[in-house]
């Protein structure tokens, strides 16, 4: 929860500055010795234009890491916006919680088809101890349609704080 919230804060900062990261994935989140999460590798980042589309990617070009790319980013990278970054952070959090990619297909075509058309399995299927609220948050982050996702990373931060606060009030079972 903490790593997800810190990364969402970094994405919110980029969004406020009209930048889309376009390559959020576990290997681009580094942890300091003090446990602070740092979002790195802005090599694929692009400015958003007035229409909200990310900058100068050639039409039909796909750049990024497939396991963490949103359906619209796979279709055409110019449509990647802050909601695509939210999707990618959701896919990253899914992987952090379960140890597996949400769509682990063995070949490119099956993986792309799954990302674009299937709902990811609930993290609970792999890790039953994952709280329901966190599963719902990740499912919303990874919604197929951008309009069904959190619209800004700031909204993700807010819900992660709420979940953290709820969990901290629950008694620990032995």
Tab-separated table of N, CA and C in Angstrom:
chain	number	residue	atom	x	y	z
A	1	UNK	N	0.838	-1.194	0.000
A	1	UNK	CA	0.000	0.000	0.000
A	1	UNK	C	0.878	1.250	0.000
A	2	UNK	N	1.910	1.237	0.814
A	2	UNK	CA	2.796	2.396	0.893
A	2	UNK	C	3.525	2.630	-0.430
A	3	UNK	N	4.053	1.587	-1.018
A	3	UNK	CA	4.761	1.723	-2.297
A	3	UNK	C	3.804	2.213	-3.380
A	4	UNK	N	2.606	1.664	-3.408
A	4	UNK	CA	1.611	2.103	-4.392
A	4	UNK	C	1.250	3.570	-4.214
A	5	UNK	N	1.058	4.001	-2.960
A	5	UNK	CA	0.692	5.393	-2.697
A	5	UNK	C	1.827	6.340	-3.076
A	6	UNK	N	3.047	5.972	-2.734
A	6	UNK	CA	4.189	6.831	-3.070
A	6	UNK	C	4.364	6.943	-4.589
A	7	UNK	N	4.174	5.836	-5.283
A	7	UNK	CA	4.304	5.851	-6.742
A	7	UNK	C	3.176	6.665	-7.371
A	8	UNK	N	1.962	6.522	-6.834
A	8	UNK	CA	0.837	7.320	-7.336
A	8	UNK	C	1.091	8.806	-7.113
A	9	UNK	N	1.715	9.163	-5.992
A	9	UNK	CA	2.064	10.579	-5.758
A	9	UNK	C	3.034	11.075	-6.831
A	10	UNK	N	4.006	10.243	-7.181
A	10	UNK	CA	4.948	10.627	-8.239
A	10	UNK	C	4.221	10.802	-9.569
A	11	UNK	N	3.289	9.905	-9.857
A	11	UNK	CA	2.514	10.025	-11.098
A	11	UNK	C	1.632	11.270	-11.070
A	12	UNK	N	1.102	11.612	-9.898
A	12	UNK	CA	0.289	12.827	-9.789
A	12	UNK	C	1.138	14.064	-10.076
A	13	UNK	N	2.360	14.058	-9.572
A	13	UNK	CA	3.268	15.181	-9.845
A	13	UNK	C	3.524	15.292	-11.355
A	14	UNK	N	3.773	14.162	-12.001
A	14	UNK	CA	3.977	14.174	-13.458
A	14	UNK	C	2.710	14.670	-14.157
A	15	UNK	N	1.552	14.187	-13.743
A	15	UNK	CA	0.282	14.586	-14.351
A	15	UNK	C	0.056	16.094	-14.219
A	16	UNK	N	0.343	16.649	-13.040
A	16	UNK	CA	0.193	18.095	-12.841
A	16	UNK	C	1.082	18.881	-13.807
A	17	UNK	N	2.183	18.245	-14.205
A	17	UNK	CA	3.103	18.888	-15.141
A	17	UNK	C	2.884	18.415	-16.580
A	18	UNK	N	1.722	17.762	-16.809
A	18	UNK	CA	1.283	17.306	-18.131
A	18	UNK	C	2.248	16.314	-18.770
A	19	UNK	N	2.773	15.409	-17.936
A	19	UNK	CA	3.681	14.360	-18.405
A	19	UNK	C	3.024	13.000	-18.155
A	20	UNK	N	3.103	12.123	-19.152
A	20	UNK	CA	2.649	10.741	-19.022
A	20	UNK	C	3.898	9.872	-18.995
A	21	UNK	N	4.022	9.025	-17.984
A	21	UNK	CA	5.222	8.193	-17.816
A	21	UNK	C	5.310	7.117	-18.895
A	22	UNK	N	4.249	6.365	-19.100
A	22	UNK	CA	4.085	5.340	-20.130
A	22	UNK	C	4.921	4.079	-19.945
A	23	UNK	N	5.575	3.917	-18.789
A	23	UNK	CA	6.327	2.678	-18.570
A	23	UNK	C	6.417	2.354	-17.080
A	24	UNK	N	5.286	2.502	-16.380
A	24	UNK	CA	5.244	2.147	-14.966
A	24	UNK	C	5.270	0.624	-14.869
A	25	UNK	N	6.232	0.113	-14.113
A	25	UNK	CA	6.387	-1.321	-13.913
A	25	UNK	C	7.267	-1.530	-12.687
A	26	UNK	N	7.284	-2.731	-12.137
A	26	UNK	CA	8.045	-2.953	-10.901
A	26	UNK	C	9.507	-2.529	-10.977
A	27	UNK	N	10.171	-2.808	-12.094
A	27	UNK	CA	11.603	-2.479	-12.179
A	27	UNK	C	11.866	-0.977	-12.297
A	28	UNK	N	10.819	-0.175	-12.480
A	28	UNK	CA	10.985	1.273	-12.532
A	28	UNK	C	10.587	1.950	-11.218
A	29	UNK	N	10.370	1.139	-10.192
A	29	UNK	CA	10.119	1.662	-8.853
A	29	UNK	C	11.263	1.177	-7.975
A	30	UNK	N	12.077	2.112	-7.552
A	30	UNK	CA	13.223	1.778	-6.716
A	30	UNK	C	12.922	2.165	-5.280
A	31	UNK	N	13.432	1.364	-4.347
A	31	UNK	CA	13.245	1.654	-2.929
A	31	UNK	C	14.555	2.111	-2.321
A	32	UNK	N	14.490	3.206	-1.576
A	32	UNK	CA	15.683	3.682	-0.877
A	32	UNK	C	15.905	2.818	0.363
A	33	UNK	N	17.034	2.991	0.989
A	33	UNK	CA	17.313	2.248	2.239
A	33	UNK	C	16.289	2.565	3.323
A	34	UNK	N	15.680	3.732	3.230
A	34	UNK	CA	14.672	4.141	4.212
A	34	UNK	C	13.262	3.706	3.817
A	35	UNK	N	13.142	2.953	2.742
A	35	UNK	CA	11.840	2.449	2.319
A	35	UNK	C	11.019	3.417	1.488
A	36	UNK	N	11.637	4.466	0.990
A	36	UNK	CA	10.918	5.390	0.122
A	36	UNK	C	10.919	4.871	-1.311
A	37	UNK	N	9.762	4.929	-1.945
A	37	UNK	CA	9.634	4.488	-3.334
A	37	UNK	C	9.931	5.651	-4.261
A	38	UNK	N	10.745	5.395	-5.266
A	38	UNK	CA	11.107	6.402	-6.262
A	38	UNK	C	10.758	5.875	-7.643
A	39	UNK	N	9.924	6.614	-8.368
A	39	UNK	CA	9.576	6.240	-9.739
A	39	UNK	C	10.686	6.717	-10.659
A	40	UNK	N	11.237	5.806	-11.441
A	40	UNK	CA	12.384	6.116	-12.287
A	40	UNK	C	12.071	5.850	-13.755
A	41	UNK	N	13.061	6.069	-14.587
A	41	UNK	CA	13.047	5.770	-16.016
A	41	UNK	C	11.899	6.450	-16.742
A	42	UNK	N	12.075	7.725	-16.956
A	42	UNK	CA	11.115	8.509	-17.717
A	42	UNK	C	11.498	8.535	-19.197
A	43	UNK	N	12.209	7.501	-19.646
A	43	UNK	CA	12.687	7.450	-21.025
A	43	UNK	C	11.588	7.390	-22.060
A	44	UNK	N	10.422	6.859	-21.708
A	44	UNK	CA	9.295	6.803	-22.647
A	44	UNK	C	8.254	7.876	-22.353
A	45	UNK	N	8.507	8.693	-21.340
A	45	UNK	CA	7.551	9.734	-20.957
A	45	UNK	C	7.377	10.744	-22.084
A	46	UNK	N	6.173	11.266	-22.179
A	46	UNK	CA	5.852	12.263	-23.207
A	46	UNK	C	4.930	13.316	-22.607
A	47	UNK	N	5.031	14.522	-23.124
A	47	UNK	CA	4.077	15.556	-22.685
A	47	UNK	C	2.707	15.284	-23.285
A	48	UNK	N	1.673	15.667	-22.545
A	48	UNK	CA	0.314	15.566	-23.082
A	48	UNK	C	0.022	16.824	-23.882
A	49	UNK	N	-0.623	16.651	-25.023
A	49	UNK	CA	-0.999	17.824	-25.813
A	49	UNK	C	-2.334	18.358	-25.312
A	50	UNK	N	-2.866	19.325	-25.975
A	50	UNK	CA	-4.106	19.954	-25.532
A	50	UNK	C	-5.288	18.987	-25.506
A	51	UNK	N	-5.264	17.968	-26.354
A	51	UNK	CA	-6.351	16.990	-26.383
A	51	UNK	C	-6.165	15.915	-25.320
A	52	UNK	N	-5.055	15.974	-24.567
A	52	UNK	CA	-4.804	14.981	-23.539
A	52	UNK	C	-4.025	13.791	-24.032
A	53	UNK	N	-3.709	13.752	-25.332
A	53	UNK	CA	-2.940	12.637	-25.875
A	53	UNK	C	-1.468	12.862	-25.572
A	54	UNK	N	-0.745	11.750	-25.366
A	54	UNK	CA	0.685	11.901	-25.142
A	54	UNK	C	1.349	12.237	-26.465
A	55	UNK	N	2.406	13.018	-26.371
A	55	UNK	CA	3.095	13.654	-27.475
A	55	UNK	C	3.418	12.866	-28.712
A	56	UNK	N	4.628	12.874	-29.137
A	56	UNK	CA	5.031	12.622	-30.506
A	56	UNK	C	5.333	11.167	-30.846
A	57	UNK	N	4.559	10.237	-30.346
A	57	UNK	CA	4.738	8.849	-30.743
A	57	UNK	C	4.104	8.650	-32.112
A	58	UNK	N	4.791	7.938	-32.979
A	58	UNK	CA	4.254	7.672	-34.312
A	58	UNK	C	2.958	6.885	-34.205
A	59	UNK	N	2.011	7.174	-35.062
A	59	UNK	CA	0.733	6.468	-35.061
A	59	UNK	C	0.960	4.970	-35.169
A	60	UNK	N	0.281	4.232	-34.300
A	60	UNK	CA	0.381	2.781	-34.306
A	60	UNK	C	1.590	2.232	-33.579
A	61	UNK	N	2.482	3.101	-33.099
A	61	UNK	CA	3.677	2.629	-32.391
A	61	UNK	C	3.300	2.187	-30.987
A	62	UNK	N	3.927	1.116	-30.518
A	62	UNK	CA	3.702	0.625	-29.176
A	62	UNK	C	5.035	0.586	-28.462
A	63	UNK	N	5.096	1.284	-27.330
A	63	UNK	CA	6.312	1.331	-26.545
A	63	UNK	C	5.933	1.073	-25.098
A	64	UNK	N	6.756	0.314	-24.394
A	64	UNK	CA	6.499	0.022	-22.995
A	64	UNK	C	6.681	-1.450	-22.725
A	65	UNK	N	6.266	-1.867	-21.536
A	65	UNK	CA	6.384	-3.259	-21.117
A	65	UNK	C	4.993	-3.886	-21.118
A	66	UNK	N	4.787	-4.843	-21.974
A	66	UNK	CA	3.465	-5.390	-22.252
A	66	UNK	C	2.692	-5.797	-21.006
A	67	UNK	N	3.321	-6.445	-20.043
A	67	UNK	CA	2.593	-6.896	-18.845
A	67	UNK	C	1.911	-5.766	-18.093
A	68	UNK	N	2.346	-4.543	-18.306
A	68	UNK	CA	1.853	-3.412	-17.524
A	68	UNK	C	1.168	-2.349	-18.379
A	69	UNK	N	1.022	-2.610	-19.666
A	69	UNK	CA	0.427	-1.635	-20.576
A	69	UNK	C	-1.095	-1.716	-20.549
A	70	UNK	N	-1.724	-0.548	-20.609
A	70	UNK	CA	-3.182	-0.491	-20.668
A	70	UNK	C	-3.667	-0.914	-22.056
A	71	UNK	N	-4.935	-1.322	-22.142
A	71	UNK	CA	-5.467	-1.711	-23.460
A	71	UNK	C	-5.332	-0.614	-24.516
A	72	UNK	N	-5.593	0.637	-24.142
A	72	UNK	CA	-5.507	1.713	-25.138
A	72	UNK	C	-4.059	2.011	-25.521
A	73	UNK	N	-3.137	1.798	-24.602
A	73	UNK	CA	-1.714	2.005	-24.903
A	73	UNK	C	-1.243	0.947	-25.904
A	74	UNK	N	-1.704	-0.280	-25.740
A	74	UNK	CA	-1.355	-1.338	-26.689
A	74	UNK	C	-1.900	-1.000	-28.070
A	75	UNK	N	-3.122	-0.499	-28.101
A	75	UNK	CA	-3.760	-0.165	-29.378
A	75	UNK	C	-2.999	0.946	-30.097
A	76	UNK	N	-2.651	2.013	-29.365
A	76	UNK	CA	-1.929	3.137	-29.965
A	76	UNK	C	-1.369	3.992	-28.825
A	77	UNK	N	-0.054	4.060	-28.721
A	77	UNK	CA	0.610	4.733	-27.604
A	77	UNK	C	0.235	6.204	-27.479
A	78	UNK	N	-0.218	6.838	-28.556
A	78	UNK	CA	-0.576	8.257	-28.450
A	78	UNK	C	-1.801	8.465	-27.567
A	79	UNK	N	-2.588	7.407	-27.316
A	79	UNK	CA	-3.771	7.531	-26.468
A	79	UNK	C	-3.452	7.322	-24.994
A	80	UNK	N	-2.215	7.034	-24.678
A	80	UNK	CA	-1.826	6.854	-23.278
A	80	UNK	C	-1.875	8.199	-22.567
A	81	UNK	N	-2.642	8.261	-21.478
A	81	UNK	CA	-2.693	9.461	-20.656
A	81	UNK	C	-2.519	9.046	-19.203
A	82	UNK	N	-2.847	9.924	-18.259
A	82	UNK	CA	-2.634	9.601	-16.852
A	82	UNK	C	-3.430	8.370	-16.431
A	83	UNK	N	-4.549	8.091	-17.086
A	83	UNK	CA	-5.338	6.902	-16.753
A	83	UNK	C	-4.619	5.632	-17.200
A	84	UNK	N	-3.812	5.729	-18.250
A	84	UNK	CA	-2.971	4.600	-18.655
A	84	UNK	C	-1.908	4.338	-17.601
A	85	UNK	N	-1.334	5.410	-17.060
A	85	UNK	CA	-0.368	5.248	-15.973
A	85	UNK	C	-1.030	4.638	-14.744
A	86	UNK	N	-2.281	5.019	-14.472
A	86	UNK	CA	-3.025	4.417	-13.351
A	86	UNK	C	-3.184	2.921	-13.600
A	87	UNK	N	-3.550	2.541	-14.829
A	87	UNK	CA	-3.668	1.119	-15.174
A	87	UNK	C	-2.339	0.407	-14.915
A	88	UNK	N	-1.258	0.987	-15.399
A	88	UNK	CA	0.060	0.363	-15.258
A	88	UNK	C	0.459	0.218	-13.796
A	89	UNK	N	0.130	1.216	-12.979
A	89	UNK	CA	0.406	1.090	-11.550
A	89	UNK	C	-0.456	-0.014	-10.941
A	90	UNK	N	-1.703	-0.134	-11.373
A	90	UNK	CA	-2.563	-1.227	-10.894
A	90	UNK	C	-1.983	-2.585	-11.258
A	91	UNK	N	-1.506	-2.718	-12.492
A	91	UNK	CA	-0.889	-3.983	-12.921
A	91	UNK	C	0.391	-4.254	-12.126
A	92	UNK	N	1.120	-3.205	-11.813
A	92	UNK	CA	2.338	-3.331	-11.003
A	92	UNK	C	1.991	-3.769	-9.588
A	93	UNK	N	0.982	-3.153	-9.005
A	93	UNK	CA	0.573	-3.536	-7.653
A	93	UNK	C	0.051	-4.966	-7.622
A	94	UNK	N	-0.672	-5.353	-8.661
A	94	UNK	CA	-1.134	-6.742	-8.781
A	94	UNK	C	0.068	-7.686	-8.701
A	95	UNK	N	1.092	-7.385	-9.477
A	95	UNK	CA	2.291	-8.224	-9.510
A	95	UNK	C	2.993	-8.212	-8.153
A	96	UNK	N	3.068	-7.052	-7.516
A	96	UNK	CA	3.708	-6.973	-6.201
A	96	UNK	C	2.962	-7.821	-5.170
A	97	UNK	N	1.651	-7.833	-5.247
A	97	UNK	CA	0.846	-8.574	-4.268
A	97	UNK	C	0.819	-10.078	-4.515
A	98	UNK	N	0.860	-10.479	-5.775
A	98	UNK	CA	0.661	-11.897	-6.105
A	98	UNK	C	1.930	-12.615	-6.540
A	99	UNK	N	2.923	-11.862	-6.972
A	99	UNK	CA	4.135	-12.471	-7.510
A	99	UNK	C	4.004	-12.868	-8.972
A	100	UNK	N	2.871	-12.538	-9.584
A	100	UNK	CA	2.634	-12.884	-10.993
A	100	UNK	C	2.030	-11.698	-11.729
A	101	UNK	N	2.268	-11.647	-13.020
A	101	UNK	CA	1.591	-10.659	-13.855
A	101	UNK	C	0.109	-11.020	-13.932
A	102	UNK	N	-0.728	-10.009	-14.084
A	102	UNK	CA	-2.178	-10.248	-14.156
A	102	UNK	C	-2.558	-11.084	-15.364
A	103	UNK	N	-1.817	-10.926	-16.459
A	103	UNK	CA	-2.080	-11.670	-17.686
A	103	UNK	C	-0.785	-12.344	-18.127
A	104	UNK	N	-0.497	-13.524	-17.569
A	104	UNK	CA	0.805	-14.156	-17.814
A	104	UNK	C	0.887	-14.984	-19.094
A	105	UNK	N	0.094	-14.707	-20.091
A	105	UNK	CA	0.083	-15.488	-21.328
A	105	UNK	C	1.463	-15.858	-21.828
A	106	UNK	N	1.549	-16.981	-22.485
A	106	UNK	CA	2.844	-17.492	-22.917
A	106	UNK	C	3.310	-16.896	-24.252
A	107	UNK	N	2.387	-16.332	-25.009
A	107	UNK	CA	2.797	-15.741	-26.284
A	107	UNK	C	2.175	-14.353	-26.430
A	108	UNK	N	2.755	-13.576	-27.312
A	108	UNK	CA	2.371	-12.180	-27.490
A	108	UNK	C	0.888	-12.022	-27.817
A	109	UNK	N	0.386	-12.804	-28.751
A	109	UNK	CA	-1.008	-12.653	-29.191
A	109	UNK	C	-1.970	-12.952	-28.052
A	110	UNK	N	-1.753	-14.028	-27.311
A	110	UNK	CA	-2.674	-14.364	-26.220
A	110	UNK	C	-2.604	-13.330	-25.109
A	111	UNK	N	-1.420	-12.795	-24.846
A	111	UNK	CA	-1.272	-11.786	-23.807
A	111	UNK	C	-1.994	-10.498	-24.208
A	112	UNK	N	-1.801	-10.046	-25.438
A	112	UNK	CA	-2.471	-8.833	-25.919
A	112	UNK	C	-3.981	-9.029	-25.890
A	113	UNK	N	-4.455	-10.168	-26.354
A	113	UNK	CA	-5.888	-10.459	-26.346
A	113	UNK	C	-6.438	-10.425	-24.931
A	114	UNK	N	-5.714	-11.016	-23.985
A	114	UNK	CA	-6.164	-11.019	-22.592
A	114	UNK	C	-6.219	-9.606	-22.028
A	115	UNK	N	-5.182	-8.833	-22.240
A	115	UNK	CA	-5.145	-7.465	-21.704
A	115	UNK	C	-6.300	-6.648	-22.266
A	116	UNK	N	-6.592	-6.817	-23.534
A	116	UNK	CA	-7.625	-6.000	-24.155
A	116	UNK	C	-9.045	-6.484	-23.893
A	117	UNK	N	-9.225	-7.783	-23.579
A	117	UNK	CA	-10.586	-8.322	-23.521
A	117	UNK	C	-10.990	-9.010	-22.229
A	118	UNK	N	-10.058	-9.398	-21.399
A	118	UNK	CA	-10.393	-10.170	-20.193
A	118	UNK	C	-10.152	-9.355	-18.942
A	119	UNK	N	-10.929	-9.671	-17.912
A	119	UNK	CA	-10.693	-9.064	-16.601
A	119	UNK	C	-9.568	-9.847	-15.929
A	120	UNK	N	-8.704	-9.156	-15.212
A	120	UNK	CA	-7.657	-9.895	-14.495
A	120	UNK	C	-8.284	-10.715	-13.379
A	121	UNK	N	-7.701	-11.866	-13.066
A	121	UNK	CA	-8.220	-12.625	-11.934
A	121	UNK	C	-8.036	-11.804	-10.656
A	122	UNK	N	-8.893	-12.015	-9.695
A	122	UNK	CA	-8.751	-11.306	-8.428
A	122	UNK	C	-7.427	-11.696	-7.774
A	123	UNK	N	-6.720	-10.741	-7.186
A	123	UNK	CA	-5.505	-11.097	-6.440
A	123	UNK	C	-5.776	-12.151	-5.359
A	124	UNK	N	-7.005	-12.211	-4.861
A	124	UNK	CA	-7.373	-13.193	-3.833
A	124	UNK	C	-7.228	-14.640	-4.324
A	125	UNK	N	-7.339	-14.827	-5.631
A	125	UNK	CA	-7.192	-16.182	-6.163
A	125	UNK	C	-5.787	-16.719	-5.922
A	126	UNK	N	-4.810	-15.822	-5.902
A	126	UNK	CA	-3.423	-16.228	-5.666
A	126	UNK	C	-2.976	-15.972	-4.236
A	127	UNK	N	-3.553	-14.973	-3.610
A	127	UNK	CA	-3.192	-14.588	-2.238
A	127	UNK	C	-4.475	-14.286	-1.466
A	128	UNK	N	-5.089	-15.299	-0.862
A	128	UNK	CA	-6.374	-15.111	-0.171
A	128	UNK	C	-6.360	-14.052	0.931
A	129	UNK	N	-5.188	-13.742	1.463
A	129	UNK	CA	-5.113	-12.766	2.551
A	129	UNK	C	-5.174	-11.309	2.086
A	130	UNK	N	-5.157	-11.077	0.780
A	130	UNK	CA	-5.250	-9.706	0.271
A	130	UNK	C	-6.638	-9.161	0.618
A	131	UNK	N	-6.693	-7.998	1.270
A	131	UNK	CA	-7.990	-7.428	1.661
A	131	UNK	C	-8.886	-7.141	0.451
A	132	UNK	N	-10.181	-7.353	0.641
A	132	UNK	CA	-11.155	-7.109	-0.431
A	132	UNK	C	-11.061	-5.687	-0.976
A	133	UNK	N	-10.892	-4.716	-0.081
A	133	UNK	CA	-10.828	-3.319	-0.526
A	133	UNK	C	-9.641	-3.093	-1.452
A	134	UNK	N	-8.530	-3.734	-1.181
A	134	UNK	CA	-7.351	-3.587	-2.042
A	134	UNK	C	-7.585	-4.277	-3.387
A	135	UNK	N	-8.264	-5.418	-3.374
A	135	UNK	CA	-8.618	-6.093	-4.637
A	135	UNK	C	-9.521	-5.199	-5.486
A	136	UNK	N	-10.514	-4.565	-4.855
A	136	UNK	CA	-11.423	-3.677	-5.604
A	136	UNK	C	-10.664	-2.488	-6.179
A	137	UNK	N	-9.737	-1.926	-5.413
A	137	UNK	CA	-8.942	-0.801	-5.890
A	137	UNK	C	-8.146	-1.199	-7.129
A	138	UNK	N	-7.488	-2.336	-7.085
A	138	UNK	CA	-6.685	-2.791	-8.225
A	138	UNK	C	-7.574	-3.090	-9.421
A	139	UNK	N	-8.729	-3.705	-9.182
A	139	UNK	CA	-9.648	-3.977	-10.289
A	139	UNK	C	-10.106	-2.679	-10.954
A	140	UNK	N	-10.366	-1.654	-10.146
A	140	UNK	CA	-10.771	-0.368	-10.733
A	140	UNK	C	-9.602	0.272	-11.484
A	141	UNK	N	-8.403	0.180	-10.944
A	141	UNK	CA	-7.233	0.734	-11.624
A	141	UNK	C	-7.018	0.062	-12.972
A	142	UNK	N	-7.356	-1.231	-13.064
A	142	UNK	CA	-7.115	-2.009	-14.276
A	142	UNK	C	-8.368	-2.190	-15.136
A	143	UNK	N	-9.353	-1.332	-14.941
A	143	UNK	CA	-10.557	-1.405	-15.776
A	143	UNK	C	-10.174	-1.243	-17.249
A	144	UNK	N	-10.880	-1.938	-18.113
A	144	UNK	CA	-10.564	-1.905	-19.551
A	144	UNK	C	-10.747	-0.509	-20.152
A	145	UNK	N	-11.825	0.156	-19.777
A	145	UNK	CA	-12.117	1.482	-20.322
A	145	UNK	C	-11.506	2.552	-19.421
A	146	UNK	N	-10.755	3.482	-19.998
A	146	UNK	CA	-10.154	4.537	-19.186
A	146	UNK	C	-11.169	5.309	-18.326
A	147	UNK	N	-12.379	5.516	-18.842
A	147	UNK	CA	-13.388	6.254	-18.076
A	147	UNK	C	-13.867	5.497	-16.843
A	148	UNK	N	-13.633	4.178	-16.792
A	148	UNK	CA	-14.031	3.372	-15.642
A	148	UNK	C	-12.945	3.299	-14.569
A	149	UNK	N	-11.762	3.832	-14.872
A	149	UNK	CA	-10.638	3.833	-13.924
A	149	UNK	C	-10.667	5.089	-13.061
A	150	UNK	N	-9.774	5.110	-12.102
A	150	UNK	CA	-9.497	6.372	-11.415
A	150	UNK	C	-9.042	7.347	-12.490
A	151	UNK	N	-9.494	8.573	-12.401
A	151	UNK	CA	-9.168	9.556	-13.430
A	151	UNK	C	-7.833	10.248	-13.187
A	152	UNK	N	-7.385	10.240	-11.938
A	152	UNK	CA	-6.090	10.820	-11.603
A	152	UNK	C	-5.379	9.940	-10.586
A	153	UNK	N	-4.060	9.985	-10.556
A	153	UNK	CA	-3.324	9.251	-9.529
A	153	UNK	C	-3.663	9.739	-8.116
A	154	UNK	N	-4.042	10.992	-7.976
A	154	UNK	CA	-4.405	11.540	-6.665
A	154	UNK	C	-5.574	10.770	-6.053
A	155	UNK	N	-6.529	10.345	-6.867
A	155	UNK	CA	-7.664	9.559	-6.387
A	155	UNK	C	-7.192	8.208	-5.854
A	156	UNK	N	-6.185	7.630	-6.497
A	156	UNK	CA	-5.618	6.358	-6.042
A	156	UNK	C	-4.979	6.553	-4.672
A	157	UNK	N	-4.207	7.626	-4.521
A	157	UNK	CA	-3.560	7.919	-3.236
A	157	UNK	C	-4.607	8.015	-2.137
A	158	UNK	N	-5.675	8.721	-2.395
A	158	UNK	CA	-6.729	8.903	-1.399
A	158	UNK	C	-7.324	7.558	-0.967
A	159	UNK	N	-7.653	6.705	-1.935
A	159	UNK	CA	-8.241	5.411	-1.583
A	159	UNK	C	-7.232	4.484	-0.908
A	160	UNK	N	-5.973	4.564	-1.292
A	160	UNK	CA	-4.953	3.753	-0.610
A	160	UNK	C	-4.799	4.195	0.844
A	161	UNK	N	-4.862	5.490	1.100
A	161	UNK	CA	-4.809	5.975	2.491
A	161	UNK	C	-5.994	5.456	3.285
A	162	UNK	N	-7.173	5.489	2.679
A	162	UNK	CA	-8.366	4.991	3.356
A	162	UNK	C	-8.209	3.511	3.693
A	163	UNK	N	-7.733	2.732	2.741
A	163	UNK	CA	-7.534	1.295	2.971
A	163	UNK	C	-6.502	1.082	4.075
A	164	UNK	N	-5.400	1.808	4.014
A	164	UNK	CA	-4.365	1.683	5.048
A	164	UNK	C	-4.939	1.996	6.425
A	165	UNK	N	-5.733	3.060	6.521
A	165	UNK	CA	-6.330	3.430	7.805
A	165	UNK	C	-7.309	2.376	8.304
A	166	UNK	N	-8.104	1.816	7.404
A	166	UNK	CA	-9.033	0.752	7.801
A	166	UNK	C	-8.284	-0.483	8.300
A	167	UNK	N	-7.229	-0.847	7.596
A	167	UNK	CA	-6.459	-2.031	7.983
A	167	UNK	C	-5.731	-1.831	9.302
A	168	UNK	N	-5.297	-0.617	9.571
A	168	UNK	CA	-4.564	-0.368	10.820
A	168	UNK	C	-5.469	-0.436	12.039
A	169	UNK	N	-6.774	-0.321	11.833
A	169	UNK	CA	-7.746	-0.410	12.936
A	169	UNK	C	-8.224	-1.828	13.200
A	170	UNK	N	-7.935	-2.742	12.267
A	170	UNK	CA	-8.401	-4.115	12.437
A	170	UNK	C	-7.480	-4.855	13.403
A	171	UNK	N	-8.085	-5.685	14.286
A	171	UNK	CA	-7.234	-6.484	15.185
A	171	UNK	C	-6.437	-7.510	14.391
A	172	UNK	N	-5.259	-7.782	14.844
A	172	UNK	CA	-4.392	-8.778	14.196
A	172	UNK	C	-4.792	-10.147	14.717
A	173	UNK	N	-5.081	-11.073	13.801
A	173	UNK	CA	-5.440	-12.428	14.214
A	173	UNK	C	-4.176	-13.265	14.412
A	174	UNK	N	-4.238	-14.168	15.346
A	174	UNK	CA	-3.065	-15.018	15.618
A	174	UNK	C	-3.282	-16.429	15.178
